[in-house]
Amino acid sequence: MNGSRTLRQRLDVLIALTIADLRVRYGRGRFRVVKWLIDPLAALGVYLVLVSFAVSKSGEARGLSIACAVVPFQLVIATAVNSMSSVLSRRNVVLNMGFDKTLIPVSSVLTETAVFIADLALIVMTMAIYRVAPTTAILWFPLIFVVTVVFALGFAYPLTVFGVWYPELRLFGVSALRTLFFIAAALIPLASVEGDAHWLLQINPLTEIFESYRDVFLYGRAPSALNVLYPLAFAALLLAAFAPLYRREQRQFAKVVD
Amino acid sequence: MNASVSAAGVGVRFLFDRENRVVTPTLARLRRRGPETWGLRDISFQIGPGEGVALIGASGSGKTTLLRTLASVLVPDEGRLEVSGRIGSLLSIEAGLLSTLTGRENALLIGVLAGVPLQTMRARLDDVRELSRLGDNFERPVSSFSQGMRARLGFAAAEQLDPDVLLLDEVHEAFDHEYREVVERQVAALLLRGGIVVAAGHDHPMLARLCDRGLLLEKGQLKASGPRDEIVQAYLGR
């Protein structure tokens, strides 16, 4: 009974933190979904131009292929940005009352997941543009959705601590993650990359995530076990290493953010 | 109501790096270590039900650090601190408010973070609006609020937590004359119910209306404890 009450209480805290975070980060009103779409749409446009004219790689439904990288990466990078500022943006609350701060990184992920769900419209849109019909492979989407969210959560804990420890280096943190995007099979599918680069790109767990989206939405097939398990294992490793550190550090946040 | 506060040898330590930035113990191991200072050291006292306690001392004496420790904002690095009862706190002019949220949204967030169930807190929001006396401003973003209005909202939100222990740090001095009376009435009712009020500030006449007992702090240490007037005299006659 006591356990379920505590769980209910933690869920309430998580909901309250997330709703407040959505309003603080993305404003309010009916058109805020449009704001959520602008960033990934702009990124998709830029990368599409880059791939079409600069890289000049051929391939099927290039826009959809890039959207399959841009959309899941949007969740990872937005979670990173959110996490790094999540304690400082709640400075007034952190300094005024004791509360369960272990939920802050989870709340960052939930906030950005809400935006991510809206961003999925971009994949639907590019599927329509390239006349790629959905197949039964789409039934695998819930699984790769969970993998993407867990992967983002893996980054949330270390980056929240990083944002508190080194607030002046937050931009560097974002740049480092963007670099991770470019050294993954983001702009072109992994199958188009040959030689050593193919294997090097596969080391990056983002490649597996991007490929799983391409499998489901572009190629109409089930994602491979590696696509699913490798990012999950990577996230588990991050959580195992940094969740205990976060738990220890959050007790000291008020001293540092004052 | 069964409120109590018990502190035994409580200490709160601040570590700095070479550039005098406050760092956590883990970060202190990674960066070149600077000096360390104790914001509180060897603080021991008891507060029982129905007691109003004023923290008296100069700026930097440890009043805010002690209030934050009582509120569980800071965790003691040594000693033992036990606070029984639900805590309501108003520890800064910003009063735990997020400026882009409305008064209603802030009150909801404060309540839920303090442990009130979401549905219960939603049902109490009109009472917070009433007690804050903010009228339609309650539905507007806090960024448009004056300091006094923020303090009202923070106080009303803290009150709706139905606190057993109410912690006030100088911010109550931001209240206008009319609202001070509201605060004093609420505090008197809380003490009558067996609650505890701990308040810090430099407005001694106001502290006198809220508290009967005083704790004198100096450089993070407890120098004296006793009837408020004696403690104020001891502080002013240093």
Short mmCIF file of C-alpha atoms in Angstrom, two decimals:
data_model
loop_
_atom_site.label_atom_id
_atom_site.label_comp_id
_atom_site.label_asym_id
_atom_site.label_seq_id
_atom_site.Cartn_x
_atom_site.Cartn_y
_atom_site.Cartn_z
CA MET A 1 0.00 0.00 0.00
CA ASN A 2 2.78 2.36 1.04
CA GLY A 3 4.81 1.30 -2.00
CA SER A 4 1.96 2.05 -4.41
CA ARG A 5 1.40 5.43 -2.75
CA THR A 6 5.09 6.28 -3.19
CA LEU A 7 4.93 5.16 -6.83
CA ARG A 8 1.80 7.27 -7.38
CA GLN A 9 3.52 10.24 -5.74
CA ARG A 10 6.61 9.86 -7.94
CA LEU A 11 4.39 9.61 -11.00
CA ASP A 12 2.60 12.83 -9.97
CA VAL A 13 5.96 14.58 -9.53
CA LEU A 14 7.07 13.34 -12.94
CA ILE A 15 3.86 14.55 -14.61
CA ALA A 16 4.05 17.96 -12.90
CA LEU A 17 7.73 18.43 -13.80
CA THR A 18 7.12 17.42 -17.42
CA ILE A 19 4.05 19.60 -17.96
CA ALA A 20 5.87 22.59 -16.45
CA ASP A 21 8.96 21.83 -18.53
CA LEU A 22 6.94 21.66 -21.76
CA ARG A 23 5.48 25.09 -21.02
CA VAL A 24 8.82 26.61 -20.03
CA ARG A 25 10.70 25.22 -23.05
CA TYR A 26 8.06 25.30 -25.76
CA GLY A 27 5.52 27.90 -24.66
CA ARG A 28 1.81 27.35 -24.88
CA GLY A 29 -1.05 27.61 -27.36
CA ARG A 30 -2.40 25.62 -30.26
CA PHE A 31 0.48 26.39 -32.60
CA ARG A 32 3.27 25.12 -30.40
CA VAL A 33 3.27 21.84 -32.34
CA VAL A 34 4.36 23.89 -35.36
CA LYS A 35 7.29 25.21 -33.30
CA TRP A 36 8.22 21.63 -32.42
CA LEU A 37 8.38 20.74 -36.12
CA ILE A 38 10.40 23.72 -37.33
CA ASP A 39 13.77 22.54 -36.00
CA PRO A 40 13.79 19.00 -37.46
CA LEU A 41 12.18 20.27 -40.67
CA ALA A 42 14.98 22.83 -41.10
CA ALA A 43 17.61 20.17 -40.36
CA LEU A 44 16.01 17.80 -42.86
CA GLY A 45 15.99 20.52 -45.54
CA VAL A 46 19.64 21.44 -45.01
CA TYR A 47 20.83 17.82 -44.99
CA LEU A 48 18.75 16.97 -48.04
CA VAL A 49 20.35 19.83 -49.99
CA LEU A 50 23.77 18.72 -48.73
CA VAL A 51 23.26 15.11 -49.78
CA SER A 52 21.65 15.99 -53.12
CA PHE A 53 24.20 18.54 -54.30
CA ALA A 54 27.36 18.29 -52.23
CA VAL A 55 27.72 14.60 -51.40
CA SER A 56 25.92 13.62 -54.58
CA LYS A 57 25.18 10.09 -53.39
CA SER A 58 22.35 8.38 -55.10
CA GLY A 59 19.82 6.33 -53.19
CA GLU A 60 16.15 5.69 -52.88
CA ALA A 61 13.87 8.23 -51.17
CA ARG A 62 16.76 10.32 -49.85
CA GLY A 63 14.51 12.69 -47.95
CA LEU A 64 12.84 9.82 -46.09
CA SER A 65 16.21 8.19 -45.44
CA ILE A 66 17.49 11.42 -43.85
CA ALA A 67 14.25 11.91 -41.92
CA CYS A 68 14.83 8.42 -40.43
CA ALA A 69 18.03 9.83 -38.91
CA VAL A 70 16.98 13.42 -38.17
CA VAL A 71 13.80 12.55 -36.26
CA PRO A 72 15.26 10.06 -33.72
CA PHE A 73 18.38 12.20 -33.38
CA GLN A 74 16.13 15.17 -32.59
CA LEU A 75 15.02 13.32 -29.45
CA VAL A 76 18.61 12.61 -28.42
CA ILE A 77 19.92 16.15 -29.00
CA ALA A 78 16.84 17.86 -27.54
CA THR A 79 17.11 15.65 -24.46
CA ALA A 80 20.79 16.59 -24.19
CA VAL A 81 20.05 20.32 -24.40
CA ASN A 82 17.18 19.98 -21.95
CA SER A 83 19.19 17.84 -19.50
CA MET A 84 22.17 20.17 -19.41
CA SER A 85 19.98 23.10 -18.40
CA SER A 86 17.37 21.17 -16.41
CA VAL A 87 18.73 21.89 -12.94
CA LEU A 88 19.75 25.50 -13.61
CA SER A 89 16.38 26.29 -15.20
CA ARG A 90 14.73 25.01 -12.01
CA ARG A 91 17.20 26.85 -9.79
CA ASN A 92 14.45 28.74 -7.93
CA VAL A 93 12.67 25.51 -7.06
CA VAL A 94 15.88 23.64 -6.17
CA LEU A 95 16.84 26.43 -3.75
CA ASN A 96 13.41 26.73 -2.17
CA MET A 97 12.33 23.22 -1.32
CA GLY A 98 13.55 19.69 -0.94
CA PHE A 99 12.08 17.32 -3.52
CA ASP A 100 12.95 14.14 -5.39
CA LYS A 101 15.50 15.41 -7.91
CA THR A 102 16.24 11.93 -9.25
CA LEU A 103 13.23 12.41 -11.53
CA ILE A 104 14.61 15.50 -13.29
CA PRO A 105 16.47 13.58 -16.06
CA VAL A 106 13.42 11.35 -16.64
CA SER A 107 11.29 14.47 -16.94
CA SER A 108 13.72 15.92 -19.52
CA VAL A 109 13.31 12.78 -21.62
CA LEU A 110 9.51 12.81 -21.28
CA THR A 111 9.32 16.48 -22.30
CA GLU A 112 11.34 15.85 -25.43
CA THR A 113 9.50 12.59 -26.14
CA ALA A 114 6.27 14.59 -26.41
CA VAL A 115 7.97 16.77 -29.02
CA PHE A 116 9.48 13.67 -30.67
CA ILE A 117 6.01 12.17 -31.14
CA ALA A 118 4.98 15.33 -33.00
CA ASP A 119 8.21 15.18 -35.03
CA LEU A 120 7.22 11.73 -36.30
CA ALA A 121 4.86 13.63 -38.61
CA LEU A 122 7.99 14.45 -40.59
CA ILE A 123 8.53 10.77 -41.38
CA VAL A 124 4.89 10.36 -42.35
CA MET A 125 5.18 13.46 -44.55
CA THR A 126 8.31 12.25 -46.35
CA MET A 127 6.77 8.79 -46.82
CA ALA A 128 3.87 10.52 -48.59
CA ILE A 129 6.20 12.70 -50.67
CA TYR A 130 8.27 9.70 -51.84
CA ARG A 131 5.17 7.52 -52.20
CA VAL A 132 6.53 4.90 -49.80
CA ALA A 133 3.58 2.89 -48.53
CA PRO A 134 3.68 1.63 -44.95
CA THR A 135 4.09 -2.12 -44.57
CA THR A 136 3.49 -4.52 -41.70
CA ALA A 137 7.07 -3.73 -40.62
CA ILE A 138 5.57 -0.62 -39.03
CA LEU A 139 4.40 -2.93 -36.23
CA TRP A 140 8.03 -2.91 -35.08
CA PHE A 141 7.84 0.82 -34.49
CA PRO A 142 6.82 0.64 -30.80
CA LEU A 143 9.99 -1.37 -30.13
CA ILE A 144 12.35 1.06 -31.87
CA PHE A 145 10.47 3.95 -30.24
CA VAL A 146 11.24 2.46 -26.81
CA VAL A 147 14.87 1.89 -27.83
CA THR A 148 15.19 5.56 -28.86
CA VAL A 149 13.66 6.80 -25.60
CA VAL A 150 15.87 4.52 -23.47
CA PHE A 151 18.91 5.62 -25.48
CA ALA A 152 18.02 9.29 -24.80
CA LEU A 153 17.56 8.46 -21.10
CA GLY A 154 21.05 6.96 -21.04
CA PHE A 155 22.44 10.37 -22.03
CA ALA A 156 20.13 12.32 -19.73
CA TYR A 157 21.80 11.36 -16.43
CA PRO A 158 25.44 12.15 -17.33
CA LEU A 159 24.47 15.31 -19.20
CA THR A 160 22.39 16.66 -16.31
CA VAL A 161 25.43 16.30 -14.05
CA PHE A 162 27.66 17.76 -16.79
CA GLY A 163 25.36 20.81 -17.08
CA VAL A 164 25.63 21.43 -13.34
CA TRP A 165 29.38 20.84 -13.15
CA TYR A 166 30.32 22.73 -16.29
CA PRO A 167 27.52 25.14 -17.23
CA GLU A 168 29.95 27.12 -19.40
CA LEU A 169 30.62 24.01 -21.52
CA ARG A 170 27.02 23.23 -22.45
CA LEU A 171 27.51 24.35 -26.06
CA PHE A 172 30.50 22.06 -26.31
CA GLY A 173 28.31 19.19 -25.10
CA VAL A 174 25.78 19.90 -27.88
CA SER A 175 28.55 20.12 -30.49
CA ALA A 176 30.01 16.80 -29.33
CA LEU A 177 26.64 15.12 -29.79
CA ARG A 178 26.19 16.70 -33.23
CA THR A 179 29.59 15.25 -34.15
CA LEU A 180 28.27 11.85 -33.10
CA PHE A 181 25.42 12.39 -35.59
CA PHE A 182 27.81 13.08 -38.45
CA ILE A 183 29.98 10.06 -37.70
CA ALA A 184 26.92 7.82 -37.89
CA ALA A 185 25.08 6.59 -40.96
CA ALA A 186 22.89 9.68 -40.80
CA LEU A 187 22.93 11.39 -44.17
CA ILE A 188 23.36 8.22 -46.18
CA PRO A 189 22.28 4.68 -45.28
CA LEU A 190 24.88 2.28 -43.95
CA ALA A 191 24.52 0.06 -47.04
CA SER A 192 25.88 2.91 -49.19
CA VAL A 193 29.09 3.08 -47.17
CA GLU A 194 31.86 0.70 -48.12
CA GLY A 195 35.19 -0.41 -46.72
CA ASP A 196 36.48 0.34 -43.24
CA ALA A 197 34.13 3.29 -42.88
CA HIS A 198 31.20 0.85 -42.90
CA TRP A 199 32.46 -0.89 -39.77
CA LEU A 200 33.55 2.32 -38.10
CA LEU A 201 30.09 3.84 -38.54
CA GLN A 202 28.58 0.72 -37.03
CA ILE A 203 30.48 1.29 -33.79
CA ASN A 204 28.33 4.37 -33.28
CA PRO A 205 25.05 3.23 -31.64
CA LEU A 206 23.23 6.06 -33.41
CA THR A 207 23.84 4.20 -36.69
CA GLU A 208 21.84 1.23 -35.39
CA ILE A 209 18.99 3.49 -34.36
CA PHE A 210 18.90 5.28 -37.73
CA GLU A 211 19.05 1.98 -39.59
CA SER A 212 16.18 0.56 -37.55
CA TYR A 213 13.98 3.52 -38.59
CA ARG A 214 15.00 2.98 -42.23
CA ASP A 215 14.17 -0.72 -41.92
CA VAL A 216 10.72 -0.02 -40.57
CA PHE A 217 9.70 3.03 -42.61
CA LEU A 218 11.78 2.86 -45.80
CA TYR A 219 12.69 -0.76 -46.53
CA GLY A 220 9.59 -2.31 -44.99
CA ARG A 221 11.38 -4.98 -42.99
CA ALA A 222 11.99 -5.86 -39.36
CA PRO A 223 14.98 -4.19 -37.68
CA SER A 224 17.91 -6.48 -36.97
CA ALA A 225 18.62 -7.68 -33.44
CA LEU A 226 21.82 -5.62 -33.51
CA ASN A 227 19.79 -2.50 -34.37
CA VAL A 228 17.80 -2.98 -31.20
CA LEU A 229 20.23 -4.56 -28.73
CA TYR A 230 23.34 -2.47 -29.33
CA PRO A 231 21.76 0.94 -28.52
CA LEU A 232 19.97 -0.64 -25.54
CA ALA A 233 23.24 -2.10 -24.23
CA PHE A 234 24.96 1.27 -24.75
CA ALA A 235 22.19 3.05 -22.82
CA ALA A 236 22.32 0.42 -20.06
CA LEU A 237 26.04 1.01 -19.74
CA LEU A 238 25.54 4.78 -19.45
CA LEU A 239 22.79 4.31 -16.89
CA ALA A 240 24.84 1.85 -14.85
CA ALA A 241 27.77 4.25 -14.81
CA PHE A 242 26.02 7.57 -14.32
CA ALA A 243 22.69 7.01 -12.54
CA PRO A 244 24.49 6.24 -9.22
CA LEU A 245 26.73 9.29 -9.75
CA TYR A 246 23.66 11.44 -10.40
CA ARG A 247 21.94 10.06 -7.31
CA ARG A 248 24.95 11.06 -5.21
CA GLU A 249 25.47 14.44 -6.84
CA GLN A 250 21.84 15.64 -6.74
CA ARG A 251 22.16 15.98 -2.97
CA GLN A 252 24.72 18.73 -3.61
CA PHE A 253 22.96 20.58 -6.47
CA ALA A 254 21.66 23.40 -4.27
CA LYS A 255 25.19 24.30 -3.20
CA VAL A 256 26.42 24.55 -6.78
CA VAL A 257 23.51 26.37 -8.44
CA ASP A 258 23.17 29.05 -5.76
CA MET B 1 -0.17 17.73 14.59
CA ASN B 2 3.13 16.34 15.81
CA ALA B 3 5.77 18.71 14.50
CA SER B 4 9.30 18.71 15.83
CA VAL B 5 12.81 19.66 14.79
CA SER B 6 15.92 18.13 16.29
CA ALA B 7 19.46 19.08 15.25
CA ALA B 8 22.54 17.44 16.77
CA GLY B 9 25.98 18.65 15.69
CA VAL B 10 24.77 19.65 12.23
CA GLY B 11 27.39 20.94 9.81
CA VAL B 12 27.19 22.00 6.17
CA ARG B 13 30.45 22.29 4.26
CA PHE B 14 31.12 24.20 1.05
CA LEU B 15 34.03 23.18 -1.16
CA PHE B 16 35.59 25.56 -3.67
CA ASP B 17 37.87 25.10 -6.65
CA ARG B 18 40.91 27.27 -7.33
CA GLU B 19 38.66 29.85 -9.03
CA ASN B 20 36.49 30.04 -5.93
CA ARG B 21 33.49 28.34 -7.53
CA VAL B 22 31.47 26.11 -5.25
CA VAL B 23 31.94 22.48 -6.28
CA THR B 24 30.52 19.14 -5.20
CA PRO B 25 32.84 16.64 -3.44
CA THR B 26 33.12 14.56 -6.64
CA LEU B 27 33.99 17.60 -8.74
CA ALA B 28 36.46 18.72 -6.09
CA ARG B 29 38.35 15.50 -6.77
CA LEU B 30 38.42 16.22 -10.51
CA ARG B 31 39.35 19.90 -10.32
CA ARG B 32 42.22 21.54 -8.53
CA ARG B 33 40.89 21.98 -5.04
CA GLY B 34 40.57 25.43 -3.47
CA PRO B 35 39.59 26.36 0.08
CA GLU B 36 36.66 24.93 2.01
CA THR B 37 34.36 26.60 4.46
CA TRP B 38 31.65 25.47 6.85
CA GLY B 39 28.36 27.32 6.33
CA LEU B 40 27.13 25.70 9.53
CA ARG B 41 29.15 23.90 12.19
CA ASP B 42 28.14 21.97 15.26
CA ILE B 43 24.56 23.26 15.37
CA SER B 44 22.39 21.61 18.02
CA PHE B 45 18.88 22.60 19.09
CA GLN B 46 15.37 21.26 19.55
CA ILE B 47 12.10 22.85 18.51
CA GLY B 48 8.82 21.50 19.80
CA PRO B 49 5.17 21.79 18.71
CA GLY B 50 3.71 25.31 18.81
CA GLU B 51 7.06 27.08 18.82
CA GLY B 52 7.90 30.06 16.62
CA VAL B 53 11.66 30.49 16.35
CA ALA B 54 13.45 33.53 14.94
CA LEU B 55 16.92 33.11 13.47
CA ILE B 56 18.90 36.20 14.37
CA GLY B 57 22.30 37.13 13.02
CA ALA B 58 24.23 39.29 10.62
CA SER B 59 24.30 38.62 6.87
CA GLY B 60 26.46 35.55 6.23
CA SER B 61 25.93 34.19 9.73
CA GLY B 62 24.26 31.00 8.41
CA LYS B 63 20.54 31.80 8.73
CA THR B 64 19.70 30.96 5.11
CA THR B 65 21.92 27.86 5.16
CA LEU B 66 20.17 26.62 8.29
CA LEU B 67 16.72 27.24 6.81
CA ARG B 68 17.73 25.45 3.59
CA THR B 69 19.02 22.53 5.61
CA LEU B 70 15.75 22.35 7.55
CA ALA B 71 13.90 22.38 4.22
CA SER B 72 16.07 19.49 2.92
CA VAL B 73 17.38 21.77 0.18
CA LEU B 74 20.84 21.17 1.63
CA VAL B 75 21.93 17.89 3.16
CA PRO B 76 24.06 18.04 6.32
CA ASP B 77 27.66 16.92 5.80
CA GLU B 78 27.92 16.03 9.47
CA GLY B 79 25.60 15.60 12.43
CA ARG B 80 21.96 14.53 12.53
CA LEU B 81 18.87 16.53 11.61
CA GLU B 82 15.32 15.28 12.05
CA VAL B 83 12.29 17.26 10.97
CA SER B 84 8.89 15.69 11.68
CA GLY B 85 5.93 16.96 9.71
CA ARG B 86 5.22 18.36 6.28
CA ILE B 87 7.43 21.32 5.41
CA GLY B 88 6.29 24.53 3.72
CA SER B 89 9.08 26.86 2.72
CA LEU B 90 9.52 30.35 1.37
CA LEU B 91 13.26 30.75 1.20
CA SER B 92 13.91 33.38 -1.43
CA ILE B 93 12.25 36.34 -3.09
CA GLU B 94 11.72 34.10 -6.12
CA ALA B 95 9.94 31.71 -3.74
CA GLY B 96 10.56 28.62 -5.88
CA LEU B 97 8.66 30.13 -8.80
CA LEU B 98 9.38 29.65 -12.51
CA SER B 99 8.81 32.97 -14.23
CA THR B 100 7.32 31.66 -17.49
CA LEU B 101 4.61 29.71 -15.66
CA THR B 102 1.41 31.32 -14.42
CA GLY B 103 0.61 31.66 -10.74
CA ARG B 104 -1.75 28.68 -11.01
CA GLU B 105 0.85 26.49 -12.75
CA ASN B 106 3.53 27.42 -10.23
CA ALA B 107 1.25 26.67 -7.29
CA LEU B 108 0.45 23.26 -8.76
CA LEU B 109 4.12 22.45 -9.31
CA ILE B 110 5.14 23.55 -5.80
CA GLY B 111 2.36 21.49 -4.24
CA VAL B 112 3.08 18.30 -6.15
CA LEU B 113 6.85 18.57 -5.58
CA ALA B 114 6.11 18.92 -1.87
CA GLY B 115 4.23 15.62 -1.94
CA VAL B 116 0.58 16.64 -2.33
CA PRO B 117 -1.18 14.35 -4.85
CA LEU B 118 -1.79 16.00 -8.22
CA GLN B 119 -5.59 15.76 -8.02
CA THR B 120 -5.68 17.08 -4.46
CA MET B 121 -3.46 20.01 -5.38
CA ARG B 122 -5.60 20.82 -8.45
CA ALA B 123 -8.62 20.99 -6.16
CA ARG B 124 -6.79 23.39 -3.85
CA LEU B 125 -5.69 25.87 -6.52
CA ASP B 126 -8.68 28.17 -6.10
CA ASP B 127 -7.87 28.36 -2.39
CA VAL B 128 -4.29 29.35 -3.25
CA ARG B 129 -5.67 32.06 -5.56
CA GLU B 130 -7.94 33.27 -2.77
CA LEU B 131 -5.21 33.31 -0.11
CA SER B 132 -2.68 34.97 -2.42
CA ARG B 133 -5.18 37.78 -3.14
CA LEU B 134 -3.71 38.05 -6.60
CA GLY B 135 -7.09 38.06 -8.38
CA ASP B 136 -6.81 37.64 -12.15
CA ASN B 137 -3.03 37.99 -11.93
CA PHE B 138 -3.00 34.43 -10.62
CA GLU B 139 -3.66 33.27 -14.19
CA ARG B 140 -0.79 35.33 -15.65
CA PRO B 141 2.90 34.44 -15.97
CA VAL B 142 4.89 35.15 -12.85
CA SER B 143 7.36 37.20 -14.94
CA SER B 144 4.75 39.98 -14.81
CA PHE B 145 4.61 39.88 -10.98
CA SER B 146 6.24 42.34 -8.60
CA GLN B 147 8.41 40.92 -5.81
CA GLY B 148 5.59 41.39 -3.33
CA MET B 149 3.17 39.49 -5.59
CA ARG B 150 5.67 36.64 -5.97
CA ALA B 151 6.08 36.48 -2.22
CA ARG B 152 2.27 36.34 -1.81
CA LEU B 153 2.01 33.51 -4.31
CA GLY B 154 4.89 31.62 -2.69
CA PHE B 155 3.35 32.02 0.75
CA ALA B 156 -0.14 31.01 -0.38
CA ALA B 157 1.25 27.94 -2.18
CA ALA B 158 3.30 26.95 0.88
CA GLU B 159 0.26 27.42 3.12
CA GLN B 160 -1.89 25.18 0.93
CA LEU B 161 0.54 22.34 1.56
CA ASP B 162 -1.00 22.31 5.00
CA PRO B 163 2.49 22.49 6.52
CA ASP B 164 3.42 21.38 10.00
CA VAL B 165 6.71 23.27 9.75
CA LEU B 166 6.77 26.65 7.98
CA LEU B 167 10.14 28.14 7.02
CA LEU B 168 10.39 31.82 6.07
CA ASP B 169 13.58 33.56 4.98
CA GLU B 170 13.43 37.36 4.79
CA VAL B 171 10.98 37.16 1.90
CA HIS B 172 8.11 37.81 4.30
CA GLU B 173 9.61 41.28 4.52
CA ALA B 174 8.57 41.79 0.88
CA PHE B 175 4.89 41.65 1.89
CA ASP B 176 2.90 44.87 2.02
CA HIS B 177 1.26 46.00 5.25
CA GLU B 178 -2.09 44.42 4.42
CA TYR B 179 -0.64 41.04 3.52
CA ARG B 180 1.61 40.97 6.57
CA GLU B 181 -1.55 40.77 8.64
CA VAL B 182 -2.67 37.77 6.59
CA VAL B 183 0.71 36.08 7.14
CA GLU B 184 0.63 36.79 10.87
CA ARG B 185 -2.90 35.35 11.15
CA GLN B 186 -1.89 32.19 9.26
CA VAL B 187 1.26 31.77 11.35
CA ALA B 188 -0.69 32.24 14.60
CA ALA B 189 -3.20 29.59 13.48
CA LEU B 190 -0.40 27.18 12.59
CA LEU B 191 1.27 27.62 15.99
CA LEU B 192 -2.05 27.13 17.71
CA ARG B 193 -2.47 23.83 15.87
CA GLY B 194 0.90 22.69 17.22
CA GLY B 195 2.93 23.56 14.14
CA ILE B 196 6.37 25.14 14.00
CA VAL B 197 7.52 28.37 12.37
CA VAL B 198 11.18 29.18 11.80
CA ALA B 199 11.77 32.65 10.35
CA ALA B 200 14.90 34.62 9.55
CA GLY B 201 15.22 38.30 8.76
CA HIS B 202 16.23 41.71 9.90
CA ASP B 203 12.72 43.07 10.48
CA HIS B 204 12.78 42.40 14.21
CA PRO B 205 9.32 43.86 14.99
CA MET B 206 7.79 41.49 12.45
CA LEU B 207 9.82 38.54 13.78
CA ALA B 208 8.56 39.48 17.24
CA ARG B 209 4.98 39.04 16.05
CA LEU B 210 5.76 35.60 14.59
CA CYS B 211 8.20 34.09 17.09
CA ASP B 212 8.69 33.84 20.85
CA ARG B 213 12.07 32.18 20.77
CA GLY B 214 15.34 33.13 19.12
CA LEU B 215 18.52 31.45 17.94
CA LEU B 216 21.58 33.65 17.53
CA LEU B 217 23.89 32.61 14.71
CA GLU B 218 27.39 33.92 14.10
CA LYS B 219 29.81 32.69 11.44
CA GLY B 220 27.82 29.48 11.00
CA GLN B 221 27.73 28.64 14.69
CA LEU B 222 24.94 28.78 17.22
CA LYS B 223 25.93 31.36 19.84
CA ALA B 224 22.80 31.52 21.94
CA SER B 225 19.26 30.21 22.23
CA GLY B 226 16.48 31.69 24.36
CA PRO B 227 13.56 34.13 24.53
CA ARG B 228 13.48 36.20 21.35
CA ASP B 229 13.88 39.62 23.05
CA GLU B 230 16.99 38.48 24.92
CA ILE B 231 18.51 37.08 21.75
CA VAL B 232 17.76 40.28 19.80
CA GLN B 233 19.35 42.31 22.60
CA ALA B 234 22.38 40.05 22.62
CA TYR B 235 22.68 40.47 18.83
CA LEU B 236 22.24 44.25 18.86
CA GLY B 237 24.55 44.69 21.84
CA ARG B 238 27.42 42.65 20.38
#
